[in-house]
Short mmCIF file of C-alpha atoms in Angstrom, two decimals:
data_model
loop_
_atom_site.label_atom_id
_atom_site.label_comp_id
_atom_site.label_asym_id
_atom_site.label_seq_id
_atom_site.Cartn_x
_atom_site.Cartn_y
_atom_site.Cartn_z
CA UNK A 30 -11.79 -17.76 -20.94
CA UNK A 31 -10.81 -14.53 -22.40
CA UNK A 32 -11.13 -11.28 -20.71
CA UNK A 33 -13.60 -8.96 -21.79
CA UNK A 34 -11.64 -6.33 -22.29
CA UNK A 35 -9.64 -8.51 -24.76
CA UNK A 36 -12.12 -10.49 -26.32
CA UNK A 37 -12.88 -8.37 -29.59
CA UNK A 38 -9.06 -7.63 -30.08
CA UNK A 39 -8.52 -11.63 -30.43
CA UNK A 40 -11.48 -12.20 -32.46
CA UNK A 41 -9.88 -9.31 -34.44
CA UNK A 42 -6.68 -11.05 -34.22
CA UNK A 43 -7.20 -14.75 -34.94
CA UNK A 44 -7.51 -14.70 -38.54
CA UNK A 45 -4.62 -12.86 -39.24
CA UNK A 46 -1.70 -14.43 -37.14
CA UNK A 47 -2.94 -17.63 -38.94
CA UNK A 48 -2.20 -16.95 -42.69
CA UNK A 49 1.13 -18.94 -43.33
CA UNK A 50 4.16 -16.31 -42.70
CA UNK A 51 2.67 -13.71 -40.77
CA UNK A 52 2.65 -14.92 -37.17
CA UNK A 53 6.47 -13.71 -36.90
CA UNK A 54 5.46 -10.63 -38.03
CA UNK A 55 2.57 -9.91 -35.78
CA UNK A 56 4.74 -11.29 -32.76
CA UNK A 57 7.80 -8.93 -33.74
CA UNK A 58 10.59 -9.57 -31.26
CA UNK A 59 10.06 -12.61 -29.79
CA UNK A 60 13.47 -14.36 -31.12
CA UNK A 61 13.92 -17.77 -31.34
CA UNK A 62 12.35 -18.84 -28.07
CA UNK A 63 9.15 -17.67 -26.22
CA UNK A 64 6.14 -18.85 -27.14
CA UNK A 65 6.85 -19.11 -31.28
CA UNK A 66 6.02 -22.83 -31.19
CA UNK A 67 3.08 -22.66 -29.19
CA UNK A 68 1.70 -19.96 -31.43
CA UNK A 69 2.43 -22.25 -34.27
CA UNK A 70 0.62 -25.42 -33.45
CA UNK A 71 2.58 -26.96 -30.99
CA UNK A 72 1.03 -28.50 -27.15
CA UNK A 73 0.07 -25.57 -24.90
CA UNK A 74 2.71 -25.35 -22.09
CA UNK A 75 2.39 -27.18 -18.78
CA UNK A 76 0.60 -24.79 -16.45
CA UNK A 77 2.27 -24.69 -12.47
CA UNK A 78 0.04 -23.42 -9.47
CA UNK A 79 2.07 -20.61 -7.43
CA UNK A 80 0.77 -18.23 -4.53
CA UNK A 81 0.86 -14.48 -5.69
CA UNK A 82 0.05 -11.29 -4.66
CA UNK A 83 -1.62 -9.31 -7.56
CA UNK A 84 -1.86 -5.37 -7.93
CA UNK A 85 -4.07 -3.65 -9.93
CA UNK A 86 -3.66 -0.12 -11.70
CA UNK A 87 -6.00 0.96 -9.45
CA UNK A 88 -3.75 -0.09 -6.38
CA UNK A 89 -5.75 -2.79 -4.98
CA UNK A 90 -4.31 -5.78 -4.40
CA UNK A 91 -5.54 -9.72 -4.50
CA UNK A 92 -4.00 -12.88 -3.16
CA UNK A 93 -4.33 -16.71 -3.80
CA UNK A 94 -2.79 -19.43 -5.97
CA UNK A 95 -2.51 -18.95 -9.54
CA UNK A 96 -1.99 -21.12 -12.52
CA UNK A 97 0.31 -19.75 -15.17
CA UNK A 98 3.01 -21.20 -17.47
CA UNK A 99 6.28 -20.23 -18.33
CA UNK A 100 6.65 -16.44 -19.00
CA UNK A 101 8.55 -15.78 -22.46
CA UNK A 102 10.65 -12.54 -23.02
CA UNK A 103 13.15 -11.36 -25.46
CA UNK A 104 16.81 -10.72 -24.13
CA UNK A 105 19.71 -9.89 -25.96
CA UNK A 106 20.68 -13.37 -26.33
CA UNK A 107 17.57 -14.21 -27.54
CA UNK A 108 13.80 -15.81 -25.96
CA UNK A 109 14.05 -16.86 -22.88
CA UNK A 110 11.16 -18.95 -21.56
CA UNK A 111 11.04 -18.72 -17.89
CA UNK A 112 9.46 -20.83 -15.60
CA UNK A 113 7.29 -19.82 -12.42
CA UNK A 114 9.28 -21.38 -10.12
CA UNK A 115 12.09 -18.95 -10.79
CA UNK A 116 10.36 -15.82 -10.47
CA UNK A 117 10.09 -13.27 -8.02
CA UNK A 118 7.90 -10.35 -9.93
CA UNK A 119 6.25 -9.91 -12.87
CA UNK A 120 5.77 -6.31 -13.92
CA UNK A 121 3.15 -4.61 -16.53
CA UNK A 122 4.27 -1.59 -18.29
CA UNK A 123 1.17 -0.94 -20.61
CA UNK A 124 0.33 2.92 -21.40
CA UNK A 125 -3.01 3.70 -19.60
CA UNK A 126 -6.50 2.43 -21.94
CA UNK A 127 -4.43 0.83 -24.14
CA UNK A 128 -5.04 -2.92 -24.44
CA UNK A 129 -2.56 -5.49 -24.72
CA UNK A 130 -1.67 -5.58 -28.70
CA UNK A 131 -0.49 -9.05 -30.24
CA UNK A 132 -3.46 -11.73 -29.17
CA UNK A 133 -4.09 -15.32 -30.45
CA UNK A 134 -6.37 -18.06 -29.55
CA UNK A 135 -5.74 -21.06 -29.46
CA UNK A 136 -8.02 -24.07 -30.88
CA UNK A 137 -8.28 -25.52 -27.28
CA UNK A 138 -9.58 -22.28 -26.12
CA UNK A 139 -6.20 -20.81 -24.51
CA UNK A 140 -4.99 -17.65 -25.80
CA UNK A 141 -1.59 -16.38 -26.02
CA UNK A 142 -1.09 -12.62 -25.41
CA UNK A 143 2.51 -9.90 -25.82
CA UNK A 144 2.26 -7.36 -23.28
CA UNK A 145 5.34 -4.53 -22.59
CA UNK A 146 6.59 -5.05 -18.79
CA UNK A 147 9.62 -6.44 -17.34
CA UNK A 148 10.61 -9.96 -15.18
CA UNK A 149 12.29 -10.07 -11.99
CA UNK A 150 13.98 -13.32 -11.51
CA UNK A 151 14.26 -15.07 -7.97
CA UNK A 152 17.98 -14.65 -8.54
CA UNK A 153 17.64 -10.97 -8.58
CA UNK A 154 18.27 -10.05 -12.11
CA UNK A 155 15.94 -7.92 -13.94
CA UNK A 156 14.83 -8.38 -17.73
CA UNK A 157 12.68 -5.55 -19.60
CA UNK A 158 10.52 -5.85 -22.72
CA UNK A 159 8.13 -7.28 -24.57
CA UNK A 160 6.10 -10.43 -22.57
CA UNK A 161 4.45 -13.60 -23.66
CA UNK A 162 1.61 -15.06 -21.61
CA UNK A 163 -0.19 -18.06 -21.81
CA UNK A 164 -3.67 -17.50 -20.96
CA UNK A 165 -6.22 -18.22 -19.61
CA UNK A 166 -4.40 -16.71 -16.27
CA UNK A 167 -6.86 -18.33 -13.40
CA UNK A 168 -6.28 -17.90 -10.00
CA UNK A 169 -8.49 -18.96 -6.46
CA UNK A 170 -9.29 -16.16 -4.51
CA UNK A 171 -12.00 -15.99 -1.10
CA UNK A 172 -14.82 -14.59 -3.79
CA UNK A 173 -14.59 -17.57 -6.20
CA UNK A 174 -12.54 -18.19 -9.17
CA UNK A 175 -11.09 -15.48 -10.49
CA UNK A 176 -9.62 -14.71 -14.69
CA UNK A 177 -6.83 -12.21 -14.40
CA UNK A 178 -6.83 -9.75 -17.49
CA UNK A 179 -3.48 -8.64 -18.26
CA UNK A 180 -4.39 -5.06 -19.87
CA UNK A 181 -5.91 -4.27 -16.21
CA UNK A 182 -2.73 -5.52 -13.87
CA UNK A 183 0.24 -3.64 -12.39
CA UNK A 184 2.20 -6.85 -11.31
CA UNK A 185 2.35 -9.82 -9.95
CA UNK A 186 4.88 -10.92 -6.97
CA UNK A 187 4.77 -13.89 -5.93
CA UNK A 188 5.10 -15.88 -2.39
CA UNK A 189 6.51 -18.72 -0.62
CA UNK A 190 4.58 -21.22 -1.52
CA UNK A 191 1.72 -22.34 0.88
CA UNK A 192 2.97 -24.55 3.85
CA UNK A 193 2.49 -29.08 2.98
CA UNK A 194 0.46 -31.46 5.58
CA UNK A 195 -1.61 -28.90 6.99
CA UNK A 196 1.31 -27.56 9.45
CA UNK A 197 -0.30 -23.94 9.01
CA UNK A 198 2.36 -22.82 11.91
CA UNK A 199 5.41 -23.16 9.30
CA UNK A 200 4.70 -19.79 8.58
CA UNK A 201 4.74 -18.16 12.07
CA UNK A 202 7.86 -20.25 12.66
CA UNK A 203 9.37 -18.53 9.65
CA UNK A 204 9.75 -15.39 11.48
CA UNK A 205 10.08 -16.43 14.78
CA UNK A 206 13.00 -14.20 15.48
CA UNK A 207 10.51 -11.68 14.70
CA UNK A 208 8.52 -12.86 17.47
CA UNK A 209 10.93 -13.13 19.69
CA UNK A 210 11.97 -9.45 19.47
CA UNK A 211 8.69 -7.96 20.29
CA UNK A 212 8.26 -10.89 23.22
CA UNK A 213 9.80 -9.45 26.85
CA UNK A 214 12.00 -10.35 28.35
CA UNK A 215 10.17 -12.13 31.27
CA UNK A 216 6.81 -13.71 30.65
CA UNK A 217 3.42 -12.63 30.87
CA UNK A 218 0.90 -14.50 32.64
CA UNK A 219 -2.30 -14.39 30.76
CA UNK A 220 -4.93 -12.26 32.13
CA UNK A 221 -8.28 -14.20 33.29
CA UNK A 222 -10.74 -11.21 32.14
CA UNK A 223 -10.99 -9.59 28.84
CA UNK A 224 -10.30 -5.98 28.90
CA UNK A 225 -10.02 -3.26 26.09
CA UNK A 226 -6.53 -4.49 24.75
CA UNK A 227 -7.66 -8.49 25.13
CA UNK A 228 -10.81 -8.61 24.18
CA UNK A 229 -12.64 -10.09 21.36
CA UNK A 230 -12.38 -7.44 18.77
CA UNK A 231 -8.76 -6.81 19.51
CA UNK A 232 -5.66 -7.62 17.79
CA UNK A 233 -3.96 -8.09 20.82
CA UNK A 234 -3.92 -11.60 22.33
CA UNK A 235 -3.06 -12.02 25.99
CA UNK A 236 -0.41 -14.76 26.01
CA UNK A 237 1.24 -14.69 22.78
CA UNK A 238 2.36 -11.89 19.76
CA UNK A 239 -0.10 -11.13 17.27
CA UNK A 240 1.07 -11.96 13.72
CA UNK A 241 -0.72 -9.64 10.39
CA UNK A 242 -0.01 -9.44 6.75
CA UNK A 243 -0.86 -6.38 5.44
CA UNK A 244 0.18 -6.49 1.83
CA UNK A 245 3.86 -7.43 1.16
CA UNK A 246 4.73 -6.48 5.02
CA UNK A 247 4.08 -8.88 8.51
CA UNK A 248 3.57 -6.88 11.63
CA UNK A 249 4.46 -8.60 14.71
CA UNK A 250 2.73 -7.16 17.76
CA UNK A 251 3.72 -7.98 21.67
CA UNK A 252 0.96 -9.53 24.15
CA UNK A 253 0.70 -5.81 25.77
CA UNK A 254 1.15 -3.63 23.39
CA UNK A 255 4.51 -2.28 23.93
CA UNK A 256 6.68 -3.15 20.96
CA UNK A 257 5.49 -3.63 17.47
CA UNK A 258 7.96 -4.80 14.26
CA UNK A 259 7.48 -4.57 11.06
CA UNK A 260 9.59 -7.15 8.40
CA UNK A 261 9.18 -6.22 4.76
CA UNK A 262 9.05 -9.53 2.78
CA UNK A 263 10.78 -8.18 -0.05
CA UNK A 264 14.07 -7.06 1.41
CA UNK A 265 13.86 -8.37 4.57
CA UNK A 266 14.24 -5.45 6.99
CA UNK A 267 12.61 -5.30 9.92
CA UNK A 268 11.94 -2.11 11.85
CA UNK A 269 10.74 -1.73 15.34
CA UNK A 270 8.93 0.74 18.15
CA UNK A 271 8.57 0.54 21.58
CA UNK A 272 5.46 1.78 23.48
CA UNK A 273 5.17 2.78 26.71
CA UNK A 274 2.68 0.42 27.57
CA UNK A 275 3.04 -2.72 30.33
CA UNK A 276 0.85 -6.35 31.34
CA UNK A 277 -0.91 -3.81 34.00
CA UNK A 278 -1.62 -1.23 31.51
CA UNK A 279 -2.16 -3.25 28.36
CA UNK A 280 -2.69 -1.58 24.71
CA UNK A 281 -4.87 -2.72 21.72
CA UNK A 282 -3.23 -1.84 18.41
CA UNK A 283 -4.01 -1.65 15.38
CA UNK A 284 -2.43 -0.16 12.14
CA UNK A 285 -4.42 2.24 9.98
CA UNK A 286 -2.56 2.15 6.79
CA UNK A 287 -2.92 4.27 3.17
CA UNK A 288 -0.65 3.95 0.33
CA UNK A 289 3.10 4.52 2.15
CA UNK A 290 1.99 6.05 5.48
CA UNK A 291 0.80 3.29 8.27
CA UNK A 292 -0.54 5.14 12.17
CA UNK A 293 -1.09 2.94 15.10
CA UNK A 294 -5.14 3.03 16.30
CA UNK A 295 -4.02 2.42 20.11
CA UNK A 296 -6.77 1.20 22.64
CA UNK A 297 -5.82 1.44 26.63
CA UNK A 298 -6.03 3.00 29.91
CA UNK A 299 -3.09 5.49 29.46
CA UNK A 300 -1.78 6.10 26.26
CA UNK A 301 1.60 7.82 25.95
CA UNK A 302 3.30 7.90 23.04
CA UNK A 303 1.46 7.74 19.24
CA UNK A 304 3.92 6.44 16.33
CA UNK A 305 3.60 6.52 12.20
CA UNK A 306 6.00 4.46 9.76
CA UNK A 307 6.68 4.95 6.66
CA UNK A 308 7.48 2.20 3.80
CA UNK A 309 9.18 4.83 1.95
CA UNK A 310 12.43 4.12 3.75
CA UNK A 311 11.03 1.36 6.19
CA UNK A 312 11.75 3.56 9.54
CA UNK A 313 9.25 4.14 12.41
CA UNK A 314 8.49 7.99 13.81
CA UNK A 315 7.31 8.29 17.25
CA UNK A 316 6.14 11.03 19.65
CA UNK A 317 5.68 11.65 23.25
CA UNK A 318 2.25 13.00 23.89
CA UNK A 319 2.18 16.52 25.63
CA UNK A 320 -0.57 14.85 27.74
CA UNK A 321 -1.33 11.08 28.12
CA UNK A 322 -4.77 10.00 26.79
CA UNK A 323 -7.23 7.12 27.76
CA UNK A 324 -9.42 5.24 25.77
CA UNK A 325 -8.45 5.17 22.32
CA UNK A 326 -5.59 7.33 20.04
CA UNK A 327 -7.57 7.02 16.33
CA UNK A 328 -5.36 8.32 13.81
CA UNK A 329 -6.66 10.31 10.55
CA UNK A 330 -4.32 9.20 7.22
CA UNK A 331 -4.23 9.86 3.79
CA UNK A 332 -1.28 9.31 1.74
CA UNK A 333 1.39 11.98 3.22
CA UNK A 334 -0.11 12.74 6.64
CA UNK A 335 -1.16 11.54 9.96
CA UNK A 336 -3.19 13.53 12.30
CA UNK A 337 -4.45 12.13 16.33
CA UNK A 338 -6.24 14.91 17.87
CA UNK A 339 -5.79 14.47 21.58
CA UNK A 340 -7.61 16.60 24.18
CA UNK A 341 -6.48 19.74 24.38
CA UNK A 342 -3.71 18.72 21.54
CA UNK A 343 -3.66 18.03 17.79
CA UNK A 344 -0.45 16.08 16.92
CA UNK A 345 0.49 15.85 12.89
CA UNK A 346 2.98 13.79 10.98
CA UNK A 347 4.29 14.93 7.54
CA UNK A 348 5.98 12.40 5.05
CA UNK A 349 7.31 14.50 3.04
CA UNK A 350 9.87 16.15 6.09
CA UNK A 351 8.89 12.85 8.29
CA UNK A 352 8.74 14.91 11.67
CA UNK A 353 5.86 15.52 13.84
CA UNK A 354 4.46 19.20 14.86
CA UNK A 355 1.79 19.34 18.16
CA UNK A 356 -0.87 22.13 17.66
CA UNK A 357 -2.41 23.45 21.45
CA UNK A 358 -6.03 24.18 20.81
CA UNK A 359 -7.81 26.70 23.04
CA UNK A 360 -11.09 25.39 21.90
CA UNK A 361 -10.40 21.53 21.94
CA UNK A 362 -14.62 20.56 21.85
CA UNK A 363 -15.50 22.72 18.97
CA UNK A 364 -12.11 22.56 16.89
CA UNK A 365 -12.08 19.36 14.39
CA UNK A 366 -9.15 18.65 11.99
CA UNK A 367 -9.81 18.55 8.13
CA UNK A 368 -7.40 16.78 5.72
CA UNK A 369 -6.90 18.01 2.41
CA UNK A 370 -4.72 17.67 -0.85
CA UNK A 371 -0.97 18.45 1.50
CA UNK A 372 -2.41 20.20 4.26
CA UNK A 373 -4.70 19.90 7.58
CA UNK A 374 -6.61 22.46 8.51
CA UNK A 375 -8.06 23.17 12.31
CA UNK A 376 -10.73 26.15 12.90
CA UNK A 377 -10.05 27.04 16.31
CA UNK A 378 -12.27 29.76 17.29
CA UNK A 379 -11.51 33.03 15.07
CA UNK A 380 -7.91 31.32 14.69
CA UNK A 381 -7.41 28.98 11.43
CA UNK A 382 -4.51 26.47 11.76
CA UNK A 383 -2.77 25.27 8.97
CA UNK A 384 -0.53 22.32 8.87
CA UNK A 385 1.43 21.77 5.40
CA UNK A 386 2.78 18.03 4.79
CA UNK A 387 5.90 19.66 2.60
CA UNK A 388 6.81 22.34 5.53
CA UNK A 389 6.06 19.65 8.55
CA UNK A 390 4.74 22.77 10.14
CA UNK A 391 1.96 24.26 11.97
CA UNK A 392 1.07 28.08 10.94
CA UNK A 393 -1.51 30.23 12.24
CA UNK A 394 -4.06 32.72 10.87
CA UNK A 395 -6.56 34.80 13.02
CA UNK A 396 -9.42 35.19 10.71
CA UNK A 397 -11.08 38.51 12.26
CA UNK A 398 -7.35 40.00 11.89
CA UNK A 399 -6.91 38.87 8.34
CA UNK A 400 -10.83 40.63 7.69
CA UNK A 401 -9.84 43.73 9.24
CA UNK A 402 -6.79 43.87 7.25
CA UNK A 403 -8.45 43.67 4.07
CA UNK A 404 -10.94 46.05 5.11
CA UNK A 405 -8.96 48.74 6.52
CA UNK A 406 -5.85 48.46 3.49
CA UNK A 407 -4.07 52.11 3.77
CA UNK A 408 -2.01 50.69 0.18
CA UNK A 409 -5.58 49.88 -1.66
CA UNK A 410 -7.28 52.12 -4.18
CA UNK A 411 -10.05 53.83 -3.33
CA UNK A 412 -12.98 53.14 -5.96
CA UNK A 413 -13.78 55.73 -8.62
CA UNK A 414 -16.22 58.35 -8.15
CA UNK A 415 -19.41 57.88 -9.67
CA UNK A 416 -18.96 60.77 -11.86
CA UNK A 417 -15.42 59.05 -13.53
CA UNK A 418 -16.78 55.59 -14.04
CA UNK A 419 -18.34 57.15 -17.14
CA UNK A 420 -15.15 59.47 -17.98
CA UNK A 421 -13.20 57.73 -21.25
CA UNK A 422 -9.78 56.86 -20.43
CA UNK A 423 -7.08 59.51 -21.94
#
């Protein structure tokens, strides 16, 4: 199956990269290797099945086994034609609403395709230019089958492969150091009756760590609440946070992500401290509340700020300085934060607080004193008479 996007540019495509002599030509660059005999006749390639996380240009981001075959690209020794099982990342470097140039199907309905974009290899070492693919590129995903279409696709990473015999657990025993870190020291007896951090919708279960994948990071969080790690698959480095939270006073958490910037939503009868972290540079950012909270801490986020309004208190987190600033409202029931493009904004009575994600700081504008400022302006110019507005200019 070809993509729709492609389909006319192979139709377009097929008749010329058969005439005798020209399929070189259309397929500048490829070398010696690659794909060259598969273009010219030969078997198509012998397809493996491999678990991989796919991005899109818009960001989002799918997950599930894929069949591919070996990925060609040129080098300066010549075409190298790797093999799944020795990659790490496949990157797509094609200019925005520009397809995919080079296409040709095949008589058994396959379709080879040259994309720009760049291989990482499980070894580490990095290759750049022009890509052969061997199409179609079908993967299983929780919707149904699913036809990848190159000209749409940021990359593709891919992931330990998917645990043999049905021992699901491998996985969790993977990083079970992880565990162990966010596990206290003494153990905690299991608690008979649900409450807000053990109950049903929680992520929090009462006698062991919870264990989440949110995109290409695992989040390891303790029976109460009161440390949560973070490993990123990729390198490997795990940061941590601890949370003042105990068996007696339990917390639900759960982490309210967008684009770089993750917040903790924290459930619980006394909540204490609030943290952010940021996969920027992998590092956790908490703060001490100026007064604890009960109930639930819900965090605001968009992609350079974090904002918990608290009470009496409005607590933000900027990125772009990565340091918190606490705002004291006198108004706490009428005052609501706004997010915008870099900033937050809280009306708070006649007084307009503004927090700026590239400052990291709170400033403050009293509206009525900002009107009568305009209004009573000693530098202004008074208007013209009504007599000069009709006066030529010398």
């Amino acid at each position: 199956m070809i993509p729709p996007r492609l389909r006319s540019l192979a139709y377009a495509m097929t008749t010329l990269v058969l005439i005798p002599g020209t399929a070189s030509g259309q397929f500048g660059g490829m070398g010696g290797g690659g794909m060259g005999g598969l273009m010219m006749g030969q078997e198509p390639p012998e397809l493996s099945e491999r678990m991989v996380e796919v991005e899109a240009l818009t960001g989002k981001r799918v997950s599930g086994p894929l069949r591919l075959g070996p990925i060609a690209i040129d080098s300066d020794f010549g075409g190298y034609e790797i093999p799944p099982e020795k990659l790490k990342i496949v990157r797509f470097d094609i200019p925005e609403g520009h397809p995919p140039m080079n296409m040709y199907v095949m008589p058994n309905g396959g379709w080879t395709v040259s994309v720009p974009g760049a291989v990482v290899a499980a070894s580490g070492e990095e290759l750049a230019g022009s890509l052969q693919l061997y199409g179609p590129l079908k993967m299983t995903t929780n919707l149904g089958p699913l036809t990848l279409d190159p000209s749409k696709l940021r990359s593709i990473t891919f992931l330990p492969d998917a645990p043999e015999n049905g021992d699901a657990e491998d996985d969790v025993h993977e990083d079970e150091d992880m565990e162990n870190d966010v596990e206290d020291a003494e153990p905690k007896s299991p608690s008979d009756t649900p409450s807000a951090a053990t109950g049903p919708g929680s992520t929090v279960r009462s006698t062991e760590p919870a264990l989440i994948k949110i995109n290409e990071y695992l989040w390891a969080i303790s029976p109460s609440g009161d440390r949560v790690a973070v490993r990123n698959t990729h390198s490997g480095q795990t940061a941590r946070v601890d949370l003042p939270a105990s068996a007696d006073l339990p917390l639900s958490i759960t982490p309210i992500n967008n684009a770089y910037l993750t917040a903790l939503q924290l459930e619980g009868p006394e909540i204490r401290r609030v943290a952010v972290f940021n996969t920027t540079n992998n590092t956790w950012y908490a703060l001490d509340l100026s007064e604890p909270v009960s109930d639930k801490a819900s965090p605001i986020v968009n992609p350079e700020t974090a904002v918990y309004h608290l009470g009496r208190f409005v607590y933000a987190f900027s990125m772009q300085s990565n340091r918190w600033a606490s705002l004291e409202l006198s108004d706490p029931t009428s005052a609501s934060p706004v997010l915008e493009a870099g900033a937050v904004t809280v009306r708070d009575g006649s007084r307009i607080h503004t927090f700026r994600s590239d400052r990291g700081t709170w400033t403050t504008v009293d509206s009525q004193d900002l009107l009568n400022d305009l209004l009573n302006d000693e530098g202004a110019s008074p208007p013209p008479e009504a007599g000069d507005a009709t006066k030529p200019t010398p």
